[in-house]
Coordinates of N, CA and C in Angstrom, one line a residue:
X1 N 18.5 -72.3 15.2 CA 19.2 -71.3 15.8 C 18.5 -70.0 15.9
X2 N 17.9 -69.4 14.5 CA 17.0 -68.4 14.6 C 15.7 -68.4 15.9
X3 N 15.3 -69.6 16.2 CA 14.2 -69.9 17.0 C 14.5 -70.1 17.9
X4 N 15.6 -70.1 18.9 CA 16.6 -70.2 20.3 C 16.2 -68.3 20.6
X5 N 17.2 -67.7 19.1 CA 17.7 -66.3 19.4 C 16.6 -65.5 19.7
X6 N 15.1 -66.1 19.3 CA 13.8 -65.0 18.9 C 13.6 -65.6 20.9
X7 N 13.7 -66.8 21.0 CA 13.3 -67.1 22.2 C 14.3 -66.4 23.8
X8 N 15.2 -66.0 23.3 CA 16.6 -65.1 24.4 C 15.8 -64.3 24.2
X9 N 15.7 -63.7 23.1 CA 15.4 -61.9 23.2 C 13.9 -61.7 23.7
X10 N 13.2 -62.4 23.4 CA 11.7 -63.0 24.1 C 11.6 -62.7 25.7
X11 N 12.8 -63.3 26.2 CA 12.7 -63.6 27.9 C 13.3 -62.5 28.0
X12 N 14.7 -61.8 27.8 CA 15.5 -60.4 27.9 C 14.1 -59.7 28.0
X13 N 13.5 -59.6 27.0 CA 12.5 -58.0 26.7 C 11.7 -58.3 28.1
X14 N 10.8 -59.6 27.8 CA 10.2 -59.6 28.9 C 10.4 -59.5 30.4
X15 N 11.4 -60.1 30.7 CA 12.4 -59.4 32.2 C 12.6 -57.7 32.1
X16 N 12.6 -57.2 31.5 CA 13.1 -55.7 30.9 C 11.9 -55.2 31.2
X17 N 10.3 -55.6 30.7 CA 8.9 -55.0 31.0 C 8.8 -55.4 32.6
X18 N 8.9 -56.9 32.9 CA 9.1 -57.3 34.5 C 9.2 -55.9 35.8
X19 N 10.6 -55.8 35.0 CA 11.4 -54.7 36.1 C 10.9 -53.2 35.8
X20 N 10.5 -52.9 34.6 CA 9.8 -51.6 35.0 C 8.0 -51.8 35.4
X21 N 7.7 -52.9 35.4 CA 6.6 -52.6 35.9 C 6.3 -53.2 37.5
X22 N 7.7 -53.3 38.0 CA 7.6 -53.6 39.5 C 8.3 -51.8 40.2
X23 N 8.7 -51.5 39.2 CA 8.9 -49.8 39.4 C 7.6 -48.9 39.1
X24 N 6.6 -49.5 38.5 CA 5.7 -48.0 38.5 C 5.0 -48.1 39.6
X25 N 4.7 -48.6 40.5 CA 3.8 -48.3 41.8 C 4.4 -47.2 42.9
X26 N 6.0 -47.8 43.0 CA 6.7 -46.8 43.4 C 6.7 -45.2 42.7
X27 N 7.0 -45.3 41.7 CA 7.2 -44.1 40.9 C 5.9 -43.1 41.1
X28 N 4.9 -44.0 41.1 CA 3.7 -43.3 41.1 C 3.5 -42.4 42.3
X29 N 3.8 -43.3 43.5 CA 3.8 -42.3 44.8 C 5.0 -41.8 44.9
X30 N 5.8 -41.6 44.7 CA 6.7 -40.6 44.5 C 6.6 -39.2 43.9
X31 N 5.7 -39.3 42.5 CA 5.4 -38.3 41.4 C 3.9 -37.5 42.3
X32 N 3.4 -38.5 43.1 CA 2.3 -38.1 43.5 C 2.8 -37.2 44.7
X33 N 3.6 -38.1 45.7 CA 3.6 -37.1 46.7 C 4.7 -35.8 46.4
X34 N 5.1 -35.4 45.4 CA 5.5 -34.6 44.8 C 4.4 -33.4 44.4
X35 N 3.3 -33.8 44.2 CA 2.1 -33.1 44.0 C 1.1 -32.9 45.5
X36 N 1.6 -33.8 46.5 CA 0.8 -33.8 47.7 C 1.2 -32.7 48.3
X37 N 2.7 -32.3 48.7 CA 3.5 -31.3 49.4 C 3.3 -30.2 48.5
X38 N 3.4 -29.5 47.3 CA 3.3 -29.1 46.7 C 2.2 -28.6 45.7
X39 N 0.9 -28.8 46.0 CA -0.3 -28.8 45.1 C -0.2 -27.6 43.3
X40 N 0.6 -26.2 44.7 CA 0.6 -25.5 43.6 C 1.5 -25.4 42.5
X41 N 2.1 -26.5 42.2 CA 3.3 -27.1 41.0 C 2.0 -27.2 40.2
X42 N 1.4 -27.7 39.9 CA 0.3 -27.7 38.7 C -1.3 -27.5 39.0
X43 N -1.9 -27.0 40.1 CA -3.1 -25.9 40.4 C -2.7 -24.9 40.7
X44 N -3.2 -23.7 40.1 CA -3.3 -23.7 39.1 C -2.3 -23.6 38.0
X45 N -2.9 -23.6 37.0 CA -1.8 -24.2 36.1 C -0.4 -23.0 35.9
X46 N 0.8 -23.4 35.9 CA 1.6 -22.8 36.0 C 2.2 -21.9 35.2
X47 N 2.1 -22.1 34.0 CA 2.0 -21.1 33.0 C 0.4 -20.6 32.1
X48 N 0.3 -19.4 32.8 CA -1.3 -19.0 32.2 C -1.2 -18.3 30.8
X49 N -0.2 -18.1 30.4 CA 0.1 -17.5 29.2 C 0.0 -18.0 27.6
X50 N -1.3 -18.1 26.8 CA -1.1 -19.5 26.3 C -0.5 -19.9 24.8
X51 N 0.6 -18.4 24.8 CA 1.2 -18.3 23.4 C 3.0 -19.3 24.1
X52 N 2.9 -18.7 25.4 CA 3.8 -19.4 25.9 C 4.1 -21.1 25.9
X53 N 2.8 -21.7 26.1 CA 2.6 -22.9 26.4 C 2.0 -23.5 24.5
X54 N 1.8 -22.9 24.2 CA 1.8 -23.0 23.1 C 3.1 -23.3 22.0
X55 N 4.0 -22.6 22.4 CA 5.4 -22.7 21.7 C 6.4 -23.7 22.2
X56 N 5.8 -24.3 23.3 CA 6.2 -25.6 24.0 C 6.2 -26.5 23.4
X57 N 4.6 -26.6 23.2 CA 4.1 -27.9 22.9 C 4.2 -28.2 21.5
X58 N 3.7 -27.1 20.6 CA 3.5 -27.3 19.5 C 2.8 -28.3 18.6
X59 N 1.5 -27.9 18.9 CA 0.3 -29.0 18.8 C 0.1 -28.7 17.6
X60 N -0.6 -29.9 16.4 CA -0.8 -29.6 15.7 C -2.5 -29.8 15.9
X61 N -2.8 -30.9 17.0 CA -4.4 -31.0 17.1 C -4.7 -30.5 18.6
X62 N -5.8 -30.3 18.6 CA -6.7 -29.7 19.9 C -6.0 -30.0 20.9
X63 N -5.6 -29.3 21.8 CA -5.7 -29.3 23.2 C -6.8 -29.3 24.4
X64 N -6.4 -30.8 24.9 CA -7.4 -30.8 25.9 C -7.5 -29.8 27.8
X65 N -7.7 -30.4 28.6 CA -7.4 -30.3 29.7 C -6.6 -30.9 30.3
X66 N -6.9 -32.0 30.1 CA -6.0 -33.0 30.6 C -4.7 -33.7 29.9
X67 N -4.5 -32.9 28.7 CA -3.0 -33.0 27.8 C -2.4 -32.0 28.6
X68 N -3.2 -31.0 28.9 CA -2.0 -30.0 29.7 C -2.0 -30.0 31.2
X69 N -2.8 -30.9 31.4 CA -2.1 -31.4 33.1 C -1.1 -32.0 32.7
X70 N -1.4 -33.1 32.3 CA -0.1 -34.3 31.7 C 1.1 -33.3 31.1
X71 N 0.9 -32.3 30.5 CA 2.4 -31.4 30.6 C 2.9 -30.9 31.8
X72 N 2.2 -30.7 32.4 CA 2.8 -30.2 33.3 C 3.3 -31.1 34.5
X73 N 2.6 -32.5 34.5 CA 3.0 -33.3 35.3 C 4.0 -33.9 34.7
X74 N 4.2 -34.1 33.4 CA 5.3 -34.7 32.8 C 6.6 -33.4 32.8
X75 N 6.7 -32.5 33.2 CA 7.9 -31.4 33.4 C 8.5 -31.6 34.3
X76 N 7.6 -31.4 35.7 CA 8.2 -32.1 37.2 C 8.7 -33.3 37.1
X77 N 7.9 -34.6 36.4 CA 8.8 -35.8 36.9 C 9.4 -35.9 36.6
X78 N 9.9 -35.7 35.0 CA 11.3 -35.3 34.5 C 12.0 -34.6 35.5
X79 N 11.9 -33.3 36.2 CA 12.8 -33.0 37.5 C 13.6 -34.0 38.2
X80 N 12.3 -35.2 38.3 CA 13.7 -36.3 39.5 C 13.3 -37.5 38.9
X81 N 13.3 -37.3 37.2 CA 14.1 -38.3 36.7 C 12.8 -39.5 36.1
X82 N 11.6 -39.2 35.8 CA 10.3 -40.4 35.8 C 10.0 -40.0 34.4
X83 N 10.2 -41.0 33.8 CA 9.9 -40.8 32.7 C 8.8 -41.5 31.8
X84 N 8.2 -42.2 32.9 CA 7.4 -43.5 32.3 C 6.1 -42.7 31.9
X85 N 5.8 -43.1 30.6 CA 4.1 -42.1 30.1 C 3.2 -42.8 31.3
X86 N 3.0 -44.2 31.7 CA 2.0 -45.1 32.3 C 2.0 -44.2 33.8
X87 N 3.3 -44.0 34.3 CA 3.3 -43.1 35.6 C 2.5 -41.8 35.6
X88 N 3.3 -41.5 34.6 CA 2.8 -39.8 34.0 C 1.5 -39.4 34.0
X89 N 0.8 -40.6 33.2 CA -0.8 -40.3 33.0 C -1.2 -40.9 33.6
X90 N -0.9 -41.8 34.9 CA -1.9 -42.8 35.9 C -1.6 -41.4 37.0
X91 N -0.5 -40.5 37.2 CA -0.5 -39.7 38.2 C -1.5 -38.0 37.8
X92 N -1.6 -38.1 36.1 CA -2.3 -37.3 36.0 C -4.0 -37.4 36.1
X93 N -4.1 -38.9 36.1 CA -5.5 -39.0 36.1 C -6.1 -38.7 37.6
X94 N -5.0 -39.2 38.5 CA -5.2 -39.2 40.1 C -5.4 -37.7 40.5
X95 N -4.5 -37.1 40.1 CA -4.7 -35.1 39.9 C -6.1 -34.4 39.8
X96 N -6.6 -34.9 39.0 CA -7.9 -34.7 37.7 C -9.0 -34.8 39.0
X97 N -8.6 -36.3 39.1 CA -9.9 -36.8 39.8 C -10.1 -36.0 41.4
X98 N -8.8 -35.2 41.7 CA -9.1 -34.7 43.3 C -9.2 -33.3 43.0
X99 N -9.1 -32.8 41.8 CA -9.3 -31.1 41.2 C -11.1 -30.9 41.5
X100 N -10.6 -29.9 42.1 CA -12.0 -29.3 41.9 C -12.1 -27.9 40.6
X101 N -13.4 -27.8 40.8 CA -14.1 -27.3 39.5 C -12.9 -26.4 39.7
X102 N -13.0 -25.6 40.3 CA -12.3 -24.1 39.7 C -11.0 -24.5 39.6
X103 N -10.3 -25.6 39.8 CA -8.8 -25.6 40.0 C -8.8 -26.0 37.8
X104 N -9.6 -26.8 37.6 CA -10.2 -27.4 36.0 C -10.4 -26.4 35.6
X105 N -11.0 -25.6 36.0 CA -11.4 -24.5 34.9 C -10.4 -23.9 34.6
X106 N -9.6 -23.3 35.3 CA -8.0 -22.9 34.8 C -7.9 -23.3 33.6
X107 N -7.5 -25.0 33.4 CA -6.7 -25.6 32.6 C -8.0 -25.4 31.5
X108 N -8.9 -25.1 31.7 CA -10.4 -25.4 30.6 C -9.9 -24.3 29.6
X109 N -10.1 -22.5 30.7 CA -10.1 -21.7 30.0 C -8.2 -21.4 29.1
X110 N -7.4 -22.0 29.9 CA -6.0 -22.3 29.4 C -6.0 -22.7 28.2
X111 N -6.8 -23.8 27.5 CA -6.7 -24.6 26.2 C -7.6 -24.5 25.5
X112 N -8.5 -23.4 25.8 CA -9.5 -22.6 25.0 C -9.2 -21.8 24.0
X113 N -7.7 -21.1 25.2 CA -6.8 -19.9 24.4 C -5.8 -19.9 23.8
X114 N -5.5 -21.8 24.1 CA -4.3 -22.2 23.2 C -5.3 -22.7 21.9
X115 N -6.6 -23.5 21.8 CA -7.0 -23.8 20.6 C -7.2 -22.6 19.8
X116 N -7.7 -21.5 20.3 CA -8.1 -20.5 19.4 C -6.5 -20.0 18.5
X117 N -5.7 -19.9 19.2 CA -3.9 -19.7 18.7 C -3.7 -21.1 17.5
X118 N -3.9 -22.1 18.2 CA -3.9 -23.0 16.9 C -5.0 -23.1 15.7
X119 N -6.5 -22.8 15.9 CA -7.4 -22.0 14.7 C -6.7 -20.9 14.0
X120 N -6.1 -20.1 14.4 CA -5.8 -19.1 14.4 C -4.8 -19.1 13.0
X121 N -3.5 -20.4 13.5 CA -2.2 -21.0 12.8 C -3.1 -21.3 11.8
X122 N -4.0 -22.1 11.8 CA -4.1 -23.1 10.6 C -5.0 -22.3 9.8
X123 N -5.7 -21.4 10.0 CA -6.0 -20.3 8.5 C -5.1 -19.5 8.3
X124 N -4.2 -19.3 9.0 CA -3.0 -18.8 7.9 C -2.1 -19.1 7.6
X125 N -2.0 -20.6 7.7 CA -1.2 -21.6 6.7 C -1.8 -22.5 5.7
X126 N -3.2 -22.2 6.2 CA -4.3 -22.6 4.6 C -5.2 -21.9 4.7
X127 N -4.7 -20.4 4.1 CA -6.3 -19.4 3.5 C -7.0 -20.2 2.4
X128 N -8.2 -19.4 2.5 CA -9.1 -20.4 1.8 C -9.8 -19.2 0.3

């Protein structure tokens, strides 16, 4: 009986992964052309302030570039409802890859001034 029940919930889960992965292709161009009509929703980056974006996120390790695209692309699709990370970061890599330099350097010099805010935290929560 145990080895029937492992075998239901086996097919359940898997039908369950099935149906969201016949939804991310859609979702994807949805999240995208959300970015197509709209570029300036995340070039440049929409919060330049990086104590702000900082108190968002609340990192305890480095901030990249591309964690704070992925914030910011992950805020909008939340807007209409996408919550898939696979969407999230296959639409933020598509982003990345059509950015040009200076639209990157935003987000470069953006998380330059959020790491130095987190250096910043962590010698004065361990003076030495």
């Amino acid at each position: 009986m145990l080895g029937k029940g492992l075998i239901i919930h086996y097919r359940k889960s898997l039908r369950i992964s099935l149906n969201q992965a016949n939804k991310v292709p859609g979702e994807i161009s949805a999240l995208k052309l959300v970015f197509d009509l709209n570029r300036a929703l995340v070039f440049p980056p929409p919060v330049t302030i990086p104590i702000h974006v900082y108190e968002e996120l609340r990192p305890k390790t480095r901030v990249t570039m591309r964690r704070l695209v992925r914030y910011f692309v992950s805020r909008e699709a939340n807007q209409i409802q996408i919550t898939s990370g696979l969407v999230i970061s296959r639409v933020t890599d598509i982003l990345l890859k059509g950015a040009s330099v200076h639209e990157k350097l935003g987000y470069c010099n953006l998380s330059s001034r959020i790491n130095a805010i987190i250096k910043r935290d962590l010698v004065q929560d361990h003076p030495t």
